[in-house]
Amino acid sequence: MENLEKQLICPICLELFSKPVVILPCQHNLCRKCANDVFQASNPYLPTRSGSVTSGGRFRCPSCRHEVVLDRHGVYGLQRNLLVENIIDMFKQESSSSKPAPERKEEMPMCDVHEEEKINIFCVSHGVPTCSMCKVFGAHKDCEVAPITSIYQTKKTELSDGIAMMVGNNDRIQGIISQLEEACRVIEENGRRQKTLVCEKFDQLYSVLEVKKREMSQKVTAEQEEKVNYIRSLTRKYSDHLEESCKVVEMGIQMMEESEMVLFLQSTKPLLKKIADASSTAHLDKVERGYEKMDHYKVDFRKERKALRNIDFIQDDEDEEEEDAEAGNEEKEEAQTVSAGAVVSAPQQT
């Protein structure tokens, strides 16, 4: 019977279920009055009529925390558990027939001062239960007292209301916790997305710098190759001229060994002409002074370096579009300036 009684205790008022008993969608039972108290505590702003909720709402089961959604009838729309009501009736009948009254009287607490007196009244002034003898002759003779049954019902109602209020507060706190957890999830997701966007923007900036570096390096390389090829071709021409001069010198040395005067004089004229031609380098190009320099490809990135150090987040999308447009114009102007400064003409070959 004790186990059965535990199963018939309302989790709100902690007493046997009082009719009518309603069954929640989660299969737990409540007194309809207790269910109504919990519902009103969880939905304090819903309109009521004659103490009964007349519109839908929601609250959590005090046993399993399952959320119960009600229609416009409120708790009066919940199904009654007639089986539990019948069991309660049978339990009360069985309890009244199996438990004699004297045993219940023996269970009542006795006064500590007057050991033979039962505690049957409540001292309102001190807020403690006491006996009639204490009121007449004892420490509570000048105090205000009330029947213990009325105080019991009052305190029980206060406790039930407090539990219902706490259940409602717990539901609201649980809702706040859920909102905070969702806010954390959204913040983390937004943070990851924005970091990805920032990295993409920097990657685009790296790409622009790589393209510009490659273009400017190609311009320097092109002029470098042009000048080197020209110097090498000029070196070959001077080498050919030197080789021809050496041959003329050798011919002159051989002619100096000729002892026959007639033959010597006959060969001297064309040889002297060759010597004169070999001695002249007028037909060969001369390298201009400073031709080997490449310092006209100068760069000054102080403004750009300062701009990079000042990179920061913008306030809105319009500012970003304006800055992108200005950056594009600056890149075009810089490209035109570099192209104009890189024009170098090589000396003409003769």
Tab-separated table of C-alpha atoms in Angstrom:
chain	number	residue	atom	x	y	z
A	1	MET	CA	0.000	0.000	0.000
A	2	GLU	CA	2.872	2.380	0.744
A	3	ASN	CA	4.325	1.870	-2.728
A	4	LEU	CA	0.912	2.439	-4.249
A	5	GLU	CA	0.477	5.622	-2.219
A	6	LYS	CA	3.795	6.975	-3.542
A	7	GLN	CA	2.564	6.472	-7.088
A	8	LEU	CA	-0.619	8.455	-6.296
A	9	ILE	CA	1.183	11.537	-4.929
A	10	CYS	CA	0.905	14.736	-6.992
A	11	PRO	CA	4.416	16.135	-7.674
A	12	ILE	CA	3.115	19.690	-7.071
A	13	CYS	CA	1.054	19.591	-3.887
A	14	LEU	CA	2.748	16.406	-2.581
A	15	GLU	CA	-0.661	14.975	-1.594
A	16	LEU	CA	-2.909	12.334	-3.070
A	17	PHE	CA	-4.273	13.434	-6.406
A	18	SER	CA	-7.440	15.473	-6.000
A	19	LYS	CA	-10.154	15.110	-8.590
A	20	PRO	CA	-10.246	15.784	-11.405
A	21	VAL	CA	-6.894	14.228	-12.328
A	22	VAL	CA	-5.482	15.182	-15.765
A	23	ILE	CA	-2.963	13.181	-17.761
A	24	LEU	CA	-0.254	15.059	-19.695
A	25	PRO	CA	1.015	14.056	-23.160
A	26	CYS	CA	4.110	12.631	-21.435
A	27	GLN	CA	1.794	10.228	-19.488
A	28	HIS	CA	2.413	11.926	-16.109
A	29	ASN	CA	-0.535	12.938	-13.946
A	30	LEU	CA	-1.386	16.133	-12.061
A	31	CYS	CA	-4.280	17.508	-10.114
A	32	ARG	CA	-6.068	19.818	-12.502
A	33	LYS	CA	-5.833	22.630	-9.964
A	34	CYS	CA	-2.074	22.106	-9.631
A	35	ALA	CA	-1.696	21.936	-13.398
A	36	ASN	CA	-3.646	25.181	-13.697
A	37	ASP	CA	-1.396	26.844	-11.065
A	38	VAL	CA	1.762	25.755	-12.886
A	39	PHE	CA	0.339	26.889	-16.207
A	40	GLN	CA	-0.618	30.326	-14.900
A	41	ALA	CA	2.827	30.747	-13.295
A	42	SER	CA	4.509	29.871	-16.625
A	43	ASN	CA	2.185	32.129	-18.650
A	44	PRO	CA	1.444	35.123	-16.382
A	45	TYR	CA	0.411	37.415	-19.248
A	46	LEU	CA	-2.224	35.177	-20.846
A	47	PRO	CA	-5.831	36.437	-20.488
A	48	THR	CA	-7.936	34.651	-17.839
A	49	ARG	CA	-11.601	34.510	-17.002
A	50	SER	CA	-12.934	33.598	-13.549
A	51	GLY	CA	-9.528	32.222	-12.575
A	52	SER	CA	-9.332	29.841	-15.569
A	53	VAL	CA	-7.034	30.203	-18.544
A	54	THR	CA	-9.040	30.712	-21.733
A	55	SER	CA	-6.262	30.715	-24.336
A	56	GLY	CA	-3.514	28.355	-25.361
A	57	GLY	CA	-0.001	28.338	-24.000
A	58	ARG	CA	2.706	26.003	-22.784
A	59	PHE	CA	4.459	24.786	-19.651
A	60	ARG	CA	6.825	21.983	-18.663
A	61	CYS	CA	5.880	18.796	-16.878
A	62	PRO	CA	7.281	19.012	-13.317
A	63	SER	CA	8.234	15.330	-13.423
A	64	CYS	CA	10.118	14.948	-16.726
A	65	ARG	CA	10.437	18.586	-17.991
A	66	HIS	CA	8.625	17.666	-21.196
A	67	GLU	CA	7.064	20.725	-22.793
A	68	VAL	CA	3.250	20.603	-22.806
A	69	VAL	CA	1.494	22.702	-25.472
A	70	LEU	CA	-2.144	23.531	-24.693
A	71	ASP	CA	-4.933	24.651	-26.973
A	72	ARG	CA	-7.340	27.510	-26.296
A	73	HIS	CA	-9.064	25.509	-23.537
A	74	GLY	CA	-5.864	25.531	-21.432
A	75	VAL	CA	-5.579	22.814	-18.785
A	76	TYR	CA	-9.309	22.135	-19.175
A	77	GLY	CA	-8.516	20.707	-22.558
A	78	LEU	CA	-6.349	17.979	-21.021
A	79	GLN	CA	-7.838	14.489	-20.794
A	80	ARG	CA	-8.971	13.278	-17.378
A	81	ASN	CA	-7.358	10.094	-16.098
A	82	LEU	CA	-10.436	8.250	-14.848
A	83	LEU	CA	-8.380	5.157	-14.099
A	84	VAL	CA	-6.214	7.052	-11.592
A	85	GLU	CA	-9.306	8.637	-10.052
A	86	ASN	CA	-10.881	5.216	-9.543
A	87	ILE	CA	-7.657	3.880	-8.051
A	88	ILE	CA	-7.563	6.818	-5.625
A	89	ASP	CA	-11.126	6.064	-4.504
A	90	MET	CA	-10.252	2.416	-3.975
A	91	PHE	CA	-7.063	3.359	-2.107
A	92	LYS	CA	-8.941	5.715	0.232
A	93	GLN	CA	-11.555	3.062	0.987
A	94	GLU	CA	-8.887	0.459	1.598
A	95	SER	CA	-6.903	2.834	3.802
A	96	SER	CA	-9.920	3.765	5.910
A	97	SER	CA	-10.825	0.105	6.464
A	98	SER	CA	-7.279	-1.206	7.114
A	99	LYS	CA	-5.936	1.572	9.358
A	100	PRO	CA	-7.774	2.059	12.642
A	101	ALA	CA	-8.188	5.574	13.955
A	102	PRO	CA	-6.258	5.048	17.240
A	103	GLU	CA	-3.121	4.250	15.308
A	104	ARG	CA	-3.357	7.575	13.512
A	105	LYS	CA	-3.826	9.372	16.806
A	106	GLU	CA	-0.704	7.754	18.190
A	107	GLU	CA	1.223	9.142	15.257
A	108	MET	CA	0.321	12.736	16.102
A	109	PRO	CA	3.249	14.617	17.722
A	110	MET	CA	3.049	15.521	21.406
A	111	CYS	CA	4.048	18.747	23.145
A	112	ASP	CA	7.587	18.834	24.527
A	113	VAL	CA	6.517	20.785	27.624
A	114	HIS	CA	3.204	19.037	28.312
A	115	GLU	CA	4.068	15.519	27.243
A	116	GLU	CA	0.508	14.226	27.477
A	117	GLU	CA	-0.929	17.004	25.319
A	118	LYS	CA	-1.190	16.781	21.566
A	119	ILE	CA	-0.010	19.633	19.403
A	120	ASN	CA	-3.346	20.894	18.069
A	121	ILE	CA	-3.016	24.667	17.637
A	122	PHE	CA	-0.656	27.068	15.907
A	123	CYS	CA	0.940	30.105	17.531
A	124	VAL	CA	0.649	32.852	14.922
A	125	SER	CA	2.836	35.242	16.936
A	126	HIS	CA	5.827	32.915	17.072
A	127	GLY	CA	5.049	30.879	13.973
A	128	VAL	CA	5.282	27.470	15.688
A	129	PRO	CA	2.742	24.690	16.436
A	130	THR	CA	1.923	24.134	20.134
A	131	CYS	CA	-0.662	22.593	22.458
A	132	SER	CA	-3.717	23.988	24.231
A	133	MET	CA	-2.024	23.883	27.630
A	134	CYS	CA	0.774	26.140	26.376
A	135	LYS	CA	-1.890	28.623	25.273
A	136	VAL	CA	-3.704	28.549	28.608
A	137	PHE	CA	-0.827	28.277	31.077
A	138	GLY	CA	2.415	28.209	29.118
A	139	ALA	CA	4.669	30.444	27.081
A	140	HIS	CA	2.017	31.211	24.450
A	141	LYS	CA	-0.790	32.411	26.762
A	142	ASP	CA	-0.547	35.987	25.436
A	143	CYS	CA	-0.047	34.981	21.792
A	144	GLU	CA	-2.467	34.893	18.883
A	145	VAL	CA	-3.304	31.309	17.930
A	146	ALA	CA	-5.265	29.606	15.160
A	147	PRO	CA	-6.485	26.078	14.429
A	148	ILE	CA	-3.639	24.001	13.147
A	149	THR	CA	-5.760	22.655	10.287
A	150	SER	CA	-6.408	26.129	8.850
A	151	ILE	CA	-2.740	27.116	9.152
A	152	TYR	CA	-1.815	23.767	7.604
A	153	GLN	CA	-4.003	24.429	4.574
A	154	THR	CA	-2.720	28.002	4.298
A	155	LYS	CA	0.951	26.983	4.441
A	156	LYS	CA	0.298	24.100	2.094
A	157	THR	CA	-1.283	26.472	-0.390
A	158	GLU	CA	1.662	28.863	-0.034
A	159	LEU	CA	4.109	26.026	-0.609
A	160	SER	CA	2.141	24.785	-3.624
A	161	ASP	CA	2.036	28.310	-5.069
A	162	GLY	CA	5.756	28.699	-4.396
A	163	ILE	CA	6.539	25.415	-6.136
A	164	ALA	CA	4.379	26.404	-9.093
A	165	MET	CA	6.100	29.781	-9.248
A	166	MET	CA	9.520	28.131	-9.096
A	167	VAL	CA	8.546	25.726	-11.857
A	168	GLY	CA	7.525	28.685	-13.994
A	169	ASN	CA	10.733	30.538	-13.139
A	170	ASN	CA	12.760	27.443	-13.952
A	171	ASP	CA	11.046	27.231	-17.332
A	172	ARG	CA	11.832	30.865	-18.051
A	173	ILE	CA	15.446	30.415	-16.944
A	174	GLN	CA	15.717	27.316	-19.121
A	175	GLY	CA	14.422	29.374	-22.022
A	176	ILE	CA	17.031	32.063	-21.343
A	177	ILE	CA	19.765	29.411	-21.166
A	178	SER	CA	18.608	27.999	-24.504
A	179	GLN	CA	18.695	31.481	-26.035
A	180	LEU	CA	22.192	32.118	-24.655
A	181	GLU	CA	23.451	28.785	-25.986
A	182	GLU	CA	21.963	29.594	-29.386
A	183	ALA	CA	23.603	33.038	-29.251
A	184	CYS	CA	26.979	31.391	-28.557
A	185	ARG	CA	26.504	29.051	-31.510
A	186	VAL	CA	25.543	31.928	-33.826
A	187	ILE	CA	28.492	34.052	-32.625
A	188	GLU	CA	30.930	31.198	-33.286
A	189	GLU	CA	29.440	30.571	-36.736
A	190	ASN	CA	29.495	34.270	-37.650
A	191	GLY	CA	33.077	34.562	-36.375
A	192	ARG	CA	34.227	31.658	-38.541
A	193	ARG	CA	32.463	33.113	-41.572
A	194	GLN	CA	33.946	36.583	-41.094
A	195	LYS	CA	37.466	35.191	-40.561
A	196	THR	CA	37.072	33.267	-43.813
A	197	LEU	CA	36.009	36.455	-45.620
A	198	VAL	CA	38.965	38.386	-44.161
A	199	CYS	CA	41.382	35.656	-45.288
A	200	GLU	CA	39.848	35.734	-48.786
A	201	LYS	CA	40.331	39.512	-48.963
A	202	PHE	CA	43.974	39.175	-47.935
A	203	ASP	CA	44.472	36.389	-50.490
A	204	GLN	CA	43.109	38.726	-53.168
A	205	LEU	CA	45.516	41.414	-52.024
A	206	TYR	CA	48.412	38.943	-52.135
A	207	SER	CA	47.349	37.982	-55.662
A	208	VAL	CA	47.361	41.635	-56.791
A	209	LEU	CA	50.834	42.148	-55.321
A	210	GLU	CA	52.148	38.982	-56.977
A	211	VAL	CA	50.798	40.087	-60.357
A	212	LYS	CA	52.346	43.537	-60.013
A	213	LYS	CA	55.671	42.066	-58.889
A	214	ARG	CA	55.699	39.728	-61.873
A	215	GLU	CA	54.828	42.513	-64.335
A	216	MET	CA	57.482	44.902	-63.016
A	217	SER	CA	60.122	42.157	-62.871
A	218	GLN	CA	59.350	41.224	-66.469
A	219	LYS	CA	59.932	44.825	-67.573
A	220	VAL	CA	63.324	44.916	-65.864
A	221	THR	CA	64.215	41.487	-67.285
A	222	ALA	CA	63.207	42.528	-70.818
A	223	GLU	CA	65.514	45.556	-70.834
A	224	GLN	CA	68.263	43.563	-69.159
A	225	GLU	CA	68.154	40.913	-71.887
A	226	GLU	CA	68.006	43.561	-74.594
A	227	LYS	CA	71.114	45.333	-73.302
A	228	VAL	CA	73.036	42.116	-72.668
A	229	ASN	CA	72.278	40.846	-76.203
A	230	TYR	CA	73.385	44.143	-77.694
A	231	ILE	CA	76.667	44.151	-75.717
A	232	ARG	CA	77.365	40.544	-76.713
A	233	SER	CA	76.792	41.285	-80.422
A	234	LEU	CA	79.079	44.294	-80.151
A	235	THR	CA	81.689	42.095	-78.435
A	236	ARG	CA	81.569	39.668	-81.377
A	237	LYS	CA	82.101	42.520	-83.868
A	238	TYR	CA	85.132	43.819	-81.966
A	239	SER	CA	86.500	40.268	-81.763
A	240	ASP	CA	86.140	39.828	-85.506
A	241	HIS	CA	87.877	43.165	-86.084
A	242	LEU	CA	90.692	42.158	-83.717
A	243	GLU	CA	91.162	38.856	-85.519
A	244	GLU	CA	91.381	40.639	-88.877
A	245	SER	CA	93.927	43.110	-87.455
A	246	CYS	CA	96.086	40.254	-86.192
A	247	LYS	CA	96.108	38.726	-89.658
A	248	VAL	CA	97.226	42.044	-91.187
A	249	VAL	CA	100.010	42.350	-88.600
A	250	GLU	CA	101.179	38.854	-89.434
A	251	MET	CA	101.189	39.669	-93.146
A	252	GLY	CA	103.206	42.832	-92.416
A	253	ILE	CA	105.799	40.856	-90.453
A	254	GLN	CA	106.166	38.372	-93.319
A	255	MET	CA	106.509	41.240	-95.802
A	256	MET	CA	109.309	42.744	-93.709
A	257	GLU	CA	111.309	39.600	-94.302
A	258	GLU	CA	111.098	40.033	-98.123
A	259	SER	CA	114.605	40.863	-99.415
A	260	GLU	CA	113.651	41.420	-103.046
A	261	MET	CA	112.934	45.133	-103.319
A	262	VAL	CA	110.687	44.905	-106.392
A	263	LEU	CA	108.447	42.297	-104.831
A	264	PHE	CA	108.477	44.208	-101.571
A	265	LEU	CA	107.343	47.424	-103.274
A	266	GLN	CA	104.688	45.625	-105.310
A	267	SER	CA	103.106	44.159	-102.153
A	268	THR	CA	103.499	47.157	-99.871
A	269	LYS	CA	100.715	49.303	-101.316
A	270	PRO	CA	97.788	46.869	-100.784
A	271	LEU	CA	99.238	45.878	-97.414
A	272	LEU	CA	99.387	49.466	-96.238
A	273	LYS	CA	95.766	49.926	-97.315
A	274	LYS	CA	94.779	46.888	-95.230
A	275	ILE	CA	96.723	48.264	-92.278
A	276	ALA	CA	94.896	51.582	-92.593
A	277	ASP	CA	91.529	49.858	-92.796
A	278	ALA	CA	92.334	47.597	-89.827
A	279	SER	CA	93.453	50.584	-87.751
A	280	SER	CA	90.082	52.300	-88.132
A	281	THR	CA	87.182	51.401	-85.737
A	282	ALA	CA	84.809	54.073	-86.958
A	283	HIS	CA	82.473	51.462	-88.347
A	284	LEU	CA	82.023	49.869	-84.902
A	285	ASP	CA	79.338	51.069	-82.403
A	286	LYS	CA	80.370	52.746	-79.186
A	287	VAL	CA	78.603	52.027	-75.878
A	288	GLU	CA	77.137	55.168	-74.391
A	289	ARG	CA	78.232	56.224	-70.898
A	290	GLY	CA	75.957	54.750	-68.226
A	291	TYR	CA	74.395	52.307	-70.670
A	292	GLU	CA	74.892	49.480	-68.165
A	293	LYS	CA	72.874	51.231	-65.443
A	294	MET	CA	69.418	49.909	-64.514
A	295	ASP	CA	68.593	52.237	-61.650
A	296	HIS	CA	65.933	54.075	-63.659
A	297	TYR	CA	63.544	51.314	-62.504
A	298	LYS	CA	62.967	52.929	-59.164
A	299	VAL	CA	60.118	52.155	-56.799
A	300	ASP	CA	58.889	53.950	-53.693
A	301	PHE	CA	56.372	51.981	-51.658
A	302	ARG	CA	56.277	54.244	-48.633
A	303	LYS	CA	52.692	55.312	-49.312
A	304	GLU	CA	51.634	51.746	-50.008
A	305	ARG	CA	53.421	50.489	-46.887
A	306	LYS	CA	51.631	53.115	-44.814
A	307	ALA	CA	48.313	52.165	-46.397
A	308	LEU	CA	48.917	48.490	-45.610
A	309	ARG	CA	49.702	49.293	-41.992
A	310	ASN	CA	46.410	51.209	-41.769
A	311	ILE	CA	44.310	48.331	-43.073
A	312	ASP	CA	41.317	47.866	-40.760
A	313	PHE	CA	37.644	46.953	-40.819
A	314	ILE	CA	35.221	49.348	-42.509
A	315	GLN	CA	31.888	50.554	-41.196
A	316	ASP	CA	29.562	49.500	-44.021
A	317	ASP	CA	29.482	48.071	-47.541
A	318	GLU	CA	29.308	51.486	-49.239
A	319	ASP	CA	32.650	52.515	-47.793
A	320	GLU	CA	34.150	49.241	-49.015
A	321	GLU	CA	32.906	49.828	-52.583
A	322	GLU	CA	34.322	53.373	-52.604
A	323	GLU	CA	37.701	52.213	-51.311
A	324	ASP	CA	37.848	49.416	-53.893
A	325	ALA	CA	37.131	51.926	-56.668
A	326	GLU	CA	39.837	54.294	-55.396
A	327	ALA	CA	42.310	51.430	-55.102
A	328	GLY	CA	41.596	50.421	-58.699
A	329	ASN	CA	42.272	53.956	-59.935
A	330	GLU	CA	45.532	54.121	-57.983
A	331	GLU	CA	46.682	50.795	-59.449
A	332	LYS	CA	45.994	52.051	-62.982
A	333	GLU	CA	47.899	55.291	-62.353
A	334	GLU	CA	50.856	53.388	-60.861
A	335	ALA	CA	50.968	50.995	-63.811
A	336	GLN	CA	50.998	53.903	-66.253
A	337	THR	CA	53.782	55.634	-64.285
A	338	VAL	CA	55.960	52.505	-64.223
A	339	SER	CA	55.420	51.869	-67.919
A	340	ALA	CA	56.414	55.435	-68.790
A	341	GLY	CA	59.527	55.295	-66.615
A	342	ALA	CA	60.690	51.980	-68.044
A	343	VAL	CA	61.152	53.183	-71.646
A	344	VAL	CA	64.885	53.062	-72.536
A	345	SER	CA	66.178	53.240	-76.117
A	346	ALA	CA	69.248	51.208	-77.104
A	347	PRO	CA	71.880	52.867	-79.373
A	348	GLN	CA	71.463	52.126	-83.037
A	349	GLN	CA	73.850	49.694	-84.646
A	350	THR	CA	75.903	50.721	-87.697
